[in-house]
Coordinates of C-alpha atoms and ligand atoms in Angstrom, one line a residue:
Chain A
M39 CA 18.4 9.3 -25.9
E40 CA 18.9 6.6 -28.6
I41 CA 15.8 4.6 -29.5
Q42 CA 15.8 1.5 -31.6
V43 CA 12.8 -0.3 -32.9
A44 CA 12.8 -4.0 -33.6
Q45 CA 10.2 -6.3 -35.0
S46 CA 9.7 -9.8 -33.5
Q47 CA 7.0 -11.5 -35.6
D48 CA 4.0 -9.2 -35.0
V49 CA 5.4 -7.7 -31.9
T50 CA 7.2 -4.3 -32.0
V51 CA 10.0 -4.0 -29.5
V52 CA 11.1 -0.5 -28.7
V53 CA 14.6 -0.2 -27.1
P54 CA 15.6 3.1 -25.7
T55 CA 19.1 3.7 -24.3
G56 CA 19.8 6.5 -21.9
D57 CA 17.8 8.4 -19.3
L58 CA 14.1 8.5 -19.6
D59 CA 13.7 11.9 -18.1
M60 CA 11.8 15.1 -18.9
G61 CA 14.3 15.8 -21.6
A62 CA 13.7 12.5 -23.4
A63 CA 10.0 12.2 -22.8
D64 CA 8.9 14.0 -25.9
Q65 CA 11.0 11.9 -28.2
V66 CA 9.8 8.7 -26.7
R67 CA 6.2 9.9 -26.9
R68 CA 6.6 10.7 -30.6
V69 CA 8.0 7.2 -31.4
L70 CA 5.3 5.4 -29.5
T71 CA 2.5 7.5 -30.9
E72 CA 3.7 7.0 -34.4
L73 CA 3.8 3.2 -34.0
I74 CA 0.3 3.1 -32.5
D75 CA -1.0 5.3 -35.3
K76 CA 0.5 3.0 -37.8
G77 CA -1.5 0.1 -36.1
Q78 CA 1.5 -1.5 -34.4
L79 CA -0.4 -2.3 -31.3
K80 CA 1.6 -5.1 -29.8
L81 CA 4.3 -3.1 -28.2
V82 CA 7.1 -4.1 -25.9
M83 CA 9.4 -1.6 -24.3
D84 CA 12.8 -3.0 -23.4
L85 CA 14.1 -0.9 -20.5
G86 CA 17.4 -2.8 -20.1
G87 CA 19.3 0.3 -21.3
V88 CA 17.5 2.8 -19.1
G89 CA 19.2 3.6 -15.8
Y90 CA 17.1 6.6 -14.8
I91 CA 13.4 7.4 -15.1
D92 CA 11.3 10.2 -13.7
S93 CA 7.7 11.1 -13.5
S94 CA 7.8 12.6 -17.0
G95 CA 9.1 9.3 -18.4
L96 CA 6.4 7.4 -16.4
G97 CA 3.7 9.7 -17.7
T98 CA 4.8 9.0 -21.3
L99 CA 4.7 5.3 -20.8
V100 CA 1.3 5.4 -19.1
A101 CA -0.2 7.6 -21.8
A102 CA 1.1 5.2 -24.6
M103 CA -0.1 2.2 -22.7
K104 CA -3.6 3.7 -22.5
Q105 CA -3.5 4.7 -26.1
A106 CA -2.5 1.1 -27.2
R107 CA -5.1 -0.5 -24.9
A108 CA -7.8 1.8 -26.2
A109 CA -6.9 0.6 -29.7
G110 CA -7.0 -3.1 -28.7
G111 CA -3.3 -3.6 -28.0
N112 CA -1.0 -3.0 -25.1
L113 CA 2.4 -1.7 -24.2
K114 CA 4.4 -4.1 -22.1
L115 CA 7.7 -3.5 -20.3
C116 CA 10.6 -5.8 -19.7
A117 CA 14.2 -5.9 -18.4
L118 CA 13.8 -3.2 -15.8
Q119 CA 17.0 -2.3 -13.9
D120 CA 16.6 -2.4 -10.1
D121 CA 16.6 1.4 -9.6
V122 CA 14.0 1.9 -12.3
R123 CA 11.9 -0.9 -11.0
S124 CA 11.8 0.8 -7.6
I125 CA 10.2 3.8 -9.2
F126 CA 7.5 1.6 -10.8
E127 CA 6.9 0.1 -7.3
M128 CA 6.7 3.5 -5.5
T129 CA 4.1 4.7 -7.9
R130 CA 2.2 1.4 -8.0
L131 CA 2.6 1.3 -11.7
I132 CA 4.1 -2.1 -11.4
K133 CA 0.6 -3.3 -10.6
V134 CA -1.0 -1.5 -13.5
M135 CA 1.4 -2.2 -16.4
S136 CA 2.4 -5.6 -17.7
V137 CA 6.0 -6.1 -16.7
H138 CA 8.1 -9.1 -17.7
P139 CA 11.6 -10.1 -16.6
T140 CA 13.1 -10.5 -20.2
R141 CA 12.3 -9.4 -23.7
Q142 CA 11.8 -13.0 -24.7
E143 CA 9.1 -13.4 -22.1
A144 CA 7.4 -10.1 -22.9
V145 CA 7.2 -11.1 -26.6
A146 CA 6.1 -14.6 -25.8
S147 CA 3.3 -13.3 -23.5
W148 CA 1.4 -12.1 -26.6
G149 CA 0.9 -15.8 -27.3
Chain B
M114 CA -44.1 -7.4 -1.4
R115 CA -45.5 -10.3 -3.3
D116 CA -43.9 -12.9 -5.4
G117 CA -47.0 -14.0 -7.4
G118 CA -47.1 -13.8 -11.2
P119 CA -46.5 -16.6 -13.7
E120 CA -44.0 -19.3 -13.1
G121 CA -40.5 -17.9 -13.6
T122 CA -41.3 -14.4 -12.5
F123 CA -40.8 -12.7 -9.2
V124 CA -42.1 -9.3 -8.2
L125 CA -40.5 -7.4 -5.4
T126 CA -40.9 -3.9 -4.1
S127 CA -38.0 -1.5 -3.8
E128 CA -36.8 -2.1 -0.3
P129 CA -33.2 -3.4 -0.1
Q130 CA -34.4 -5.9 2.5
H131 CA -36.2 -7.9 -0.2
L132 CA -33.0 -8.5 -2.2
A133 CA -32.1 -11.6 -0.1
R134 CA -35.5 -13.2 -0.8
L135 CA -35.1 -12.4 -4.5
R136 CA -31.7 -14.2 -4.5
D137 CA -33.3 -17.2 -2.7
W138 CA -36.0 -17.3 -5.4
L139 CA -33.4 -17.0 -8.1
R140 CA -31.3 -19.8 -6.8
G141 CA -34.4 -22.0 -6.8
E142 CA -35.2 -21.1 -10.4
L143 CA -31.6 -21.7 -11.5
T144 CA -31.5 -25.1 -9.8
R145 CA -34.8 -26.0 -11.5
L146 CA -33.2 -25.0 -14.8
K147 CA -30.2 -27.1 -14.0
V148 CA -27.7 -24.3 -13.9
E149 CA -24.5 -25.4 -12.4
N150 CA -23.9 -24.5 -8.8
Q151 CA -20.8 -22.6 -9.5
E152 CA -22.6 -20.3 -12.0
Q153 CA -25.4 -19.5 -9.6
F154 CA -23.4 -17.1 -7.4
G155 CA -22.4 -14.9 -10.3
L156 CA -26.0 -14.7 -11.6
Q157 CA -27.2 -13.8 -8.1
V158 CA -24.7 -11.0 -8.1
A159 CA -25.6 -9.8 -11.6
V160 CA -29.4 -9.8 -10.9
G161 CA -28.8 -8.3 -7.4
E162 CA -26.8 -5.4 -8.8
I163 CA -29.4 -4.7 -11.5
C164 CA -32.2 -4.6 -8.8
S165 CA -30.1 -2.6 -6.4
N166 CA -29.7 -0.1 -9.2
S167 CA -33.4 0.0 -9.8
I168 CA -33.9 0.8 -6.1
R169 CA -31.1 3.3 -5.9
H170 CA -31.3 5.0 -9.3
A171 CA -34.7 4.4 -10.9
Y172 CA -36.6 4.9 -7.6
A173 CA -34.0 7.1 -5.8
G174 CA -34.2 4.9 -2.7
L175 CA -37.9 5.1 -2.3
G176 CA -39.6 2.0 -1.1
G177 CA -42.9 0.4 -2.3
K178 CA -42.1 0.6 -6.0
P179 CA -42.3 -2.5 -8.2
I180 CA -39.4 -4.5 -9.7
H181 CA -40.2 -7.5 -12.0
V182 CA -37.7 -10.3 -12.5
S183 CA -38.2 -13.2 -14.8
V184 CA -36.0 -16.2 -15.7
Q185 CA -36.4 -18.3 -18.8
G186 CA -34.1 -21.2 -19.9
S187 CA -33.8 -22.7 -23.3
E188 CA -31.4 -25.3 -24.5
D189 CA -28.5 -22.9 -25.2
R190 CA -29.1 -19.9 -23.0
L191 CA -30.7 -18.4 -19.9
V192 CA -32.5 -15.1 -20.3
I193 CA -33.2 -13.0 -17.2
E194 CA -35.2 -9.9 -17.4
V195 CA -35.4 -7.1 -14.8
R196 CA -37.9 -4.3 -15.2
D197 CA -38.4 -1.2 -13.2
F198 CA -40.9 1.7 -13.8
G199 CA -39.0 4.7 -12.4
K200 CA -36.4 7.1 -13.8
K201 CA -34.9 5.7 -17.0
F202 CA -31.3 4.5 -17.4
D203 CA -29.4 7.0 -19.5
P204 CA -26.8 5.2 -21.5
E205 CA -25.3 8.5 -22.7
A206 CA -24.4 9.4 -19.2
Y207 CA -22.9 6.1 -18.2
R208 CA -19.1 5.8 -18.0
P209 CA -17.6 2.5 -17.1
P210 CA -15.1 2.5 -14.2
D211 CA -11.5 2.9 -15.0
F212 CA -9.7 0.2 -13.0
E213 CA -6.4 1.2 -14.5
A214 CA -6.7 4.7 -13.2
V215 CA -3.3 6.0 -12.2
P216 CA -2.8 9.3 -10.6
E217 CA -2.0 11.6 -13.6
G218 CA -0.4 14.4 -11.7
G219 CA 1.3 14.9 -8.4
I220 CA 3.6 12.0 -8.8
G221 CA 6.7 14.2 -8.8
L222 CA 6.5 15.4 -5.2
H223 CA 5.4 11.9 -4.1
L224 CA 8.7 10.5 -5.5
V225 CA 10.7 13.2 -3.9
R226 CA 9.3 12.3 -0.5
Q227 CA 10.2 8.6 -1.0
F228 CA 13.9 9.5 -1.2
V229 CA 14.4 12.3 1.3
D230 CA 13.7 12.6 5.0
E231 CA 12.5 16.2 5.0
L232 CA 11.0 18.3 2.2
S233 CA 10.3 21.9 2.9
Y234 CA 9.7 25.0 0.9
D235 CA 10.1 28.7 1.6
V236 CA 7.8 30.8 -0.4
T237 CA 8.4 34.1 1.3
Q238 CA 10.6 35.2 -1.6
E239 CA 9.3 37.8 -3.9
Q240 CA 9.4 35.3 -6.7
G241 CA 9.6 31.6 -7.1
T242 CA 10.2 28.9 -4.5
R243 CA 13.1 27.7 -2.5
W244 CA 12.9 24.0 -1.8
T245 CA 15.0 22.3 0.9
L246 CA 15.6 18.6 0.8
V247 CA 17.2 17.0 3.9
K248 CA 18.5 13.5 4.0
Y249 CA 19.9 12.0 7.2
R250 CA 23.2 10.3 7.0
R251 CA 23.4 6.7 7.8
R252 CA 25.9 5.8 10.4
G253 CA 28.3 3.0 9.7
Chain C
M35 CA 23.6 27.5 -19.0
R36 CA 26.6 27.8 -16.7
D37 CA 27.6 25.9 -13.7
G38 CA 29.7 28.5 -12.0
G39 CA 29.0 29.8 -8.5
P40 CA 30.6 28.7 -5.2
E41 CA 31.6 25.2 -4.6
G42 CA 28.6 23.0 -4.0
T43 CA 26.3 25.0 -6.2
F44 CA 25.1 24.5 -9.7
V45 CA 23.1 26.9 -11.9
L46 CA 21.2 25.6 -14.9
T47 CA 18.7 27.2 -17.2
S48 CA 15.2 25.9 -17.6
E49 CA 15.6 23.5 -20.6
P50 CA 14.9 19.9 -19.9
Q51 CA 18.0 19.0 -21.8
H52 CA 20.1 20.3 -18.9
L53 CA 18.7 17.9 -16.4
A54 CA 21.1 15.1 -17.3
R55 CA 24.1 17.4 -16.7
L56 CA 22.6 18.4 -13.4
R57 CA 22.4 14.8 -12.4
D58 CA 26.0 14.2 -13.3
W59 CA 27.1 17.2 -11.3
L60 CA 25.0 16.0 -8.3
R61 CA 26.5 12.5 -8.5
G62 CA 29.9 14.1 -8.3
E63 CA 29.0 16.2 -5.3
L64 CA 27.4 13.2 -3.5
T65 CA 30.5 11.1 -4.1
R66 CA 32.7 13.9 -2.8
L67 CA 30.4 14.0 0.3
K68 CA 30.8 10.2 0.7
V69 CA 27.1 9.4 0.1
E70 CA 26.7 5.7 -0.5
N71 CA 26.2 4.7 -4.1
Q72 CA 22.8 3.2 -3.5
E73 CA 21.4 6.5 -2.1
Q74 CA 22.6 8.5 -5.0
F75 CA 20.0 7.3 -7.4
G76 CA 17.1 8.4 -5.1
L77 CA 18.6 11.8 -4.5
Q78 CA 19.1 12.2 -8.3
V79 CA 15.4 11.5 -8.8
A80 CA 14.4 13.8 -5.9
V81 CA 16.4 16.7 -7.2
G82 CA 15.5 16.0 -10.8
E83 CA 11.8 16.1 -10.0
I84 CA 12.1 19.3 -8.1
C85 CA 13.9 20.9 -11.0
S86 CA 11.5 19.5 -13.6
N87 CA 8.7 21.1 -11.6
S88 CA 10.5 24.4 -11.7
I89 CA 10.7 24.1 -15.5
R90 CA 7.2 23.0 -16.0
H91 CA 5.3 24.9 -13.3
A92 CA 7.4 27.8 -12.1
Y93 CA 8.5 28.8 -15.7
A94 CA 5.6 27.2 -17.6
G95 CA 8.0 25.3 -19.9
L96 CA 9.9 28.5 -20.9
G97 CA 13.6 28.1 -21.4
G98 CA 16.4 30.3 -20.4
K99 CA 15.3 30.9 -16.8
P100 CA 17.6 30.2 -13.9
I101 CA 17.4 27.3 -11.4
H102 CA 20.0 27.2 -8.5
V103 CA 20.9 23.9 -6.9
S104 CA 23.2 23.6 -3.9
V105 CA 24.4 20.7 -1.8
Q106 CA 25.9 20.8 1.6
G107 CA 26.9 17.9 3.8
S108 CA 27.4 18.0 7.5
E109 CA 28.1 15.0 9.8
D110 CA 24.6 13.9 10.3
R111 CA 22.8 15.2 7.2
L112 CA 22.8 16.4 3.6
V113 CA 21.0 19.6 2.8
I114 CA 20.1 20.2 -0.8
E115 CA 18.5 23.4 -1.9
V116 CA 16.7 24.1 -5.2
R117 CA 15.6 27.7 -6.0
D118 CA 13.6 29.0 -8.9
F119 CA 12.4 32.5 -9.6
G120 CA 9.1 32.0 -11.4
K121 CA 5.5 31.4 -10.4
K122 CA 5.4 30.3 -6.7
F123 CA 4.4 26.9 -5.4
D124 CA 0.9 27.1 -3.9
P125 CA 0.8 24.6 -1.0
E126 CA -3.0 25.3 -0.6
A127 CA -3.7 24.0 -4.1
Y128 CA -1.5 20.9 -3.8
R129 CA -3.2 17.6 -3.4
P130 CA -1.1 14.5 -2.9
P131 CA -1.9 11.6 -5.3
D132 CA -4.3 9.0 -4.1
F133 CA -2.7 5.7 -5.0
E134 CA -5.6 3.9 -3.3
A135 CA -8.1 5.5 -5.6
V136 CA -10.8 3.0 -6.4
P137 CA -13.6 3.8 -8.8
E138 CA -16.3 5.0 -6.5
G139 CA -19.3 4.4 -8.7
G140 CA -20.1 2.3 -11.7
I141 CA -19.0 -0.9 -10.1
G142 CA -22.4 -2.5 -10.2
L143 CA -22.8 -2.8 -14.0
H144 CA -19.1 -3.8 -14.2
L145 CA -19.8 -6.7 -11.9
V146 CA -22.9 -7.6 -13.9
R147 CA -20.8 -7.9 -17.1
Q148 CA -18.4 -10.2 -15.4
F149 CA -21.1 -12.8 -14.9
V150 CA -23.3 -12.6 -18.0
D151 CA -22.6 -13.0 -21.7
E152 CA -24.9 -10.2 -22.9
L153 CA -26.4 -7.3 -21.1
S154 CA -28.9 -5.1 -22.9
Y155 CA -31.5 -2.6 -22.0
D156 CA -34.6 -1.4 -23.6
V157 CA -35.5 2.1 -22.7
T158 CA -38.3 2.6 -25.1
Q159 CA -40.9 2.1 -22.4
E160 CA -42.8 5.1 -21.1
Q161 CA -41.2 4.7 -17.7
G162 CA -38.2 2.9 -16.3
T163 CA -35.9 0.4 -17.9
R164 CA -36.1 -3.2 -18.9
W165 CA -32.7 -5.0 -18.6
T166 CA -32.0 -8.3 -20.3
L167 CA -29.2 -10.6 -19.1
V168 CA -28.2 -13.5 -21.2
K169 CA -26.0 -16.3 -20.1
Y170 CA -25.0 -19.0 -22.6
R171 CA -25.3 -22.5 -21.3
R172 CA -22.2 -24.6 -21.0
R173 CA -22.4 -27.9 -22.8
G174 CA -21.3 -30.9 -20.9
Chain D
M293 CA -27.2 -9.6 9.3
E294 CA -25.6 -10.5 12.6
I295 CA -22.5 -8.6 13.6
Q296 CA -20.2 -9.5 16.4
V297 CA -17.3 -7.4 17.6
A298 CA -14.3 -9.1 19.4
Q299 CA -11.2 -7.5 20.9
S300 CA -7.8 -9.2 20.4
Q301 CA -5.3 -7.1 22.3
D302 CA -5.5 -3.7 20.7
V303 CA -7.1 -5.0 17.5
T304 CA -10.8 -4.9 17.0
V305 CA -12.2 -7.8 15.0
V306 CA -15.6 -7.4 13.4
V307 CA -17.4 -10.6 12.4
P308 CA -20.5 -10.3 10.3
T309 CA -22.6 -13.3 9.4
G310 CA -24.9 -13.3 6.4
D311 CA -25.1 -11.5 3.1
L312 CA -23.2 -8.2 2.8
D313 CA -25.7 -6.7 0.3
M314 CA -27.4 -3.4 -0.1
G315 CA -29.8 -4.4 2.7
A316 CA -27.0 -4.9 5.2
A317 CA -24.7 -2.1 4.1
D318 CA -26.1 0.6 6.3
Q319 CA -25.9 -1.6 9.4
V320 CA -22.2 -2.5 8.7
R321 CA -21.4 1.1 8.0
R322 CA -22.9 2.2 11.3
V323 CA -20.9 -0.4 13.3
L324 CA -17.6 0.5 11.6
T325 CA -18.0 4.2 11.8
E326 CA -18.8 4.0 15.5
L327 CA -15.7 2.0 16.2
I328 CA -13.5 4.4 14.2
D329 CA -15.1 7.4 16.0
K330 CA -14.3 5.8 19.3
G331 CA -10.7 5.6 18.2
Q332 CA -10.6 1.8 17.5
L333 CA -8.4 2.2 14.4
K334 CA -6.8 -1.3 14.2
L335 CA -9.7 -3.1 12.6
V336 CA -10.0 -6.5 11.1
M337 CA -13.1 -7.7 9.3
D338 CA -13.5 -11.5 9.4
L339 CA -15.6 -12.4 6.3
G340 CA -15.6 -16.1 7.0
G341 CA -19.4 -16.0 7.6
V342 CA -20.2 -13.9 4.5
G343 CA -21.2 -15.8 1.4
Y344 CA -22.4 -12.9 -0.7
I345 CA -21.2 -9.4 -1.2
D346 CA -22.3 -6.8 -3.8
S347 CA -21.1 -3.4 -4.8
S348 CA -22.9 -1.7 -1.9
G349 CA -21.1 -4.0 0.5
L350 CA -17.8 -3.3 -1.2
G351 CA -18.5 0.4 -1.0
T352 CA -19.1 0.3 2.7
L353 CA -15.8 -1.6 3.3
V354 CA -13.8 0.8 1.1
A355 CA -15.3 3.9 2.8
A356 CA -14.5 2.5 6.3
M357 CA -11.0 1.6 5.2
K358 CA -10.4 5.1 4.0
Q359 CA -11.8 6.5 7.2
A360 CA -9.6 4.3 9.3
R361 CA -6.5 5.0 7.2
A362 CA -7.2 8.8 7.3
A363 CA -7.2 8.5 11.1
G364 CA -3.9 6.6 11.1
G365 CA -5.3 3.0 11.3
N366 CA -6.6 0.5 8.8
L367 CA -9.3 -1.9 8.1
K368 CA -8.0 -5.3 7.1
L369 CA -9.9 -8.3 5.8
C370 CA -9.5 -12.0 6.4
A371 CA -11.0 -15.4 5.7
L372 CA -12.7 -14.6 2.4
Q373 CA -14.8 -17.3 0.9
D374 CA -14.0 -18.1 -2.7
D375 CA -17.0 -16.5 -4.3
V376 CA -16.5 -13.3 -2.2
R377 CA -12.9 -13.3 -3.1
S378 CA -13.7 -13.4 -6.8
I379 CA -15.7 -10.2 -6.4
F380 CA -12.7 -8.5 -4.7
E381 CA -10.5 -9.6 -7.6
M382 CA -12.9 -8.4 -10.3
T383 CA -13.0 -5.0 -8.8
R384 CA -9.2 -4.9 -8.2
L385 CA -10.0 -4.3 -4.5
I386 CA -7.8 -7.2 -3.6
K387 CA -4.8 -5.1 -4.6
V388 CA -5.9 -2.1 -2.6
M389 CA -7.1 -3.6 0.6
S390 CA -5.0 -5.6 3.0
V391 CA -6.3 -9.1 2.8
H392 CA -5.1 -12.0 5.0
P393 CA -5.9 -15.8 4.8
T394 CA -6.8 -16.1 8.5
R395 CA -8.0 -14.0 11.4
Q396 CA -4.9 -14.9 13.3
E397 CA -2.6 -13.7 10.5
A398 CA -4.7 -10.5 10.1
V399 CA -4.4 -9.7 13.8
A400 CA -0.7 -10.6 13.9
S401 CA 0.0 -8.3 10.9
W402 CA -0.4 -5.3 13.1
G403 CA 2.8 -6.4 14.8
Ligands
ADP650 N1 8.6 24.9 -8.5 C1 7.2 25.0 -8.5 N2 6.6 26.2 -8.7 C2 5.3 26.3 -8.8 N3 4.5 25.3 -8.6 C3 5.0 24.0 -8.3 C4 6.4 23.8 -8.3 N4 6.6 22.5 -8.1 C5 5.4 21.9 -7.9 N5 4.4 22.8 -8.1 C6 3.0 22.6 -8.0 O1 2.8 21.4 -7.3 C7 2.0 20.4 -8.0 C8 2.4 19.0 -7.8 O2 3.7 18.7 -8.3 P1 4.1 17.2 -8.6 O3 3.9 16.4 -7.4 O4 5.5 17.2 -9.1 O5 3.2 16.7 -9.8 P2 3.0 17.2 -11.3 O6 4.2 18.0 -11.7 O7 2.8 16.0 -12.1 O8 1.7 18.1 -11.3 C9 2.2 20.9 -9.5 O9 1.1 20.5 -10.3 C10 2.3 22.4 -9.3 O10 1.0 23.0 -9.3
ADP651 N1 -32.3 0.9 -13.2 C1 -31.7 2.1 -13.5 N2 -32.4 3.2 -13.7 C2 -31.8 4.4 -14.0 N3 -30.4 4.6 -14.0 C3 -29.7 3.5 -13.8 C4 -30.2 2.2 -13.5 N4 -29.2 1.4 -13.3 C5 -28.1 2.0 -13.5 N5 -28.3 3.3 -13.7 C6 -27.3 4.4 -14.0 O1 -26.1 3.8 -14.4 C7 -25.0 4.2 -13.5 C8 -24.0 3.1 -13.3 O2 -24.5 2.1 -12.5 P1 -23.6 1.1 -11.7 O3 -22.5 0.6 -12.6 O4 -24.4 0.0 -11.0 O5 -22.9 2.0 -10.6 P2 -23.4 2.8 -9.3 O6 -24.8 2.2 -9.0 O7 -22.4 2.6 -8.3 O8 -23.5 4.2 -9.8 C9 -25.7 4.7 -12.2 O9 -25.0 5.6 -11.5 C10 -27.0 5.2 -12.8 O10 -26.8 6.6 -13.2

């Protein structure tokens, strides 16, 4: 999995490309934990390039969200593909996480 | 139960039935102190919860025990005090509720079930597990 | 890792890195069996979760262990089998996740905090607790 | 607290009037448990006459909902007053329970 990190004012946008499965979960966890540890707490994850996610991937995102929230920030999501979105719905995570249609809206939601 | 005491205080005993009368009294006090109507409900809930806790936790549900409630208003704030005389609140033990709780485990098999019509396992093997996933075919 | 075996079966070893190749293989099989495109994603997730579980639970994360996957299609159904040879699944111990989980306790003080600006307690008394609720007054 | 029970086809509508507080919770619990034990599992609670609810009242409704769901039914709510609704929102119960604007819609939702 390829992971790019972009800065949009004080918001950090993480852009993974590929499948967010058990094989990629560790890598994503490391990237997110490092950002949070460095104090980059306004995080957006752009899932536009992610066509597959499983419970390991979800677990990684939830853990990072909790970590960011505990430190006073948040991890928001945007640009979910339909299949990926269905997984967030089945697990009710869609109600718990902050999910935006586009990257622009996710970044703007920080105000 | 009695509701004597100085103006601005109310004394009830620890039966849940008295909570409604406490709320009525509180509404009167808040109105006297010119608290807006839309804020009164929330303060009733707040004081009601604190007193319910005194009944349930400080007095373990036992009736006949005293709870003192007082309300004071100054220009910039309202101060409401609730006092019980039972078991003490232990802040160390208190954990706020986690409304964002998400099941941490067990999501995998849940997802599997969303996508197949039958999920079965055969564990009669010496070692390991054999899982069988069946999906009915859609006619068309 | 090898993916030999009879047609319709795939053998992988228990490294998470192989799951992507398993899914590619599965997609090919499902296409061959004329499974509609929109159903393929769900079946990939289902089989992926079962195999992740074999890696994580049956083999405790250890690599190099075999997992066998087979797909068979008949007129009215697809049957997918996944087989591991590690620790067995224990259905007795399995509890499905409770997505309707609601914090059972601790809601009282949470509600109190929604409605007041300060909540404090003084537990220095001999007995019991004195709670102080402060609400700022709105100007206007 | 006054509690009326009405039957609308196979749906049982429970109509409490008064404050659903710690003092009323036991009474409500008894009524709901009795209905569920008798096999009346399609339950609607019309809260139109309830102007106050606290965590004890919420706890009673959640327990009955779980009991009904475990038996294959459900406890749905309708006609929440604004103040009461705000309590369901603050505790996120609004997302967990099935809440309908009117009694008619709640009953119809059973199909
Ligand atoms: N192949 C397997 N071998 C042994 N135990 C398993 C296997 N698959 C699942 N389990 C058991 O079933 C439980 C539930 O699995 P699952 O729903 O995927 O959730 P999770 O993997 O997050 O715990 C696991 O925690 C594990 O105890
Ligand atoms: N007046 C009190 N005296 C002693 N302990 C209290 C008191 N009020 C609250 N507590 C403690 O604080 C905890 C949290 O209270 P609360 O948020 O109202 O939730 P709940 O009453 O549902 O447990 C209680 O479980 C209890 O242990």
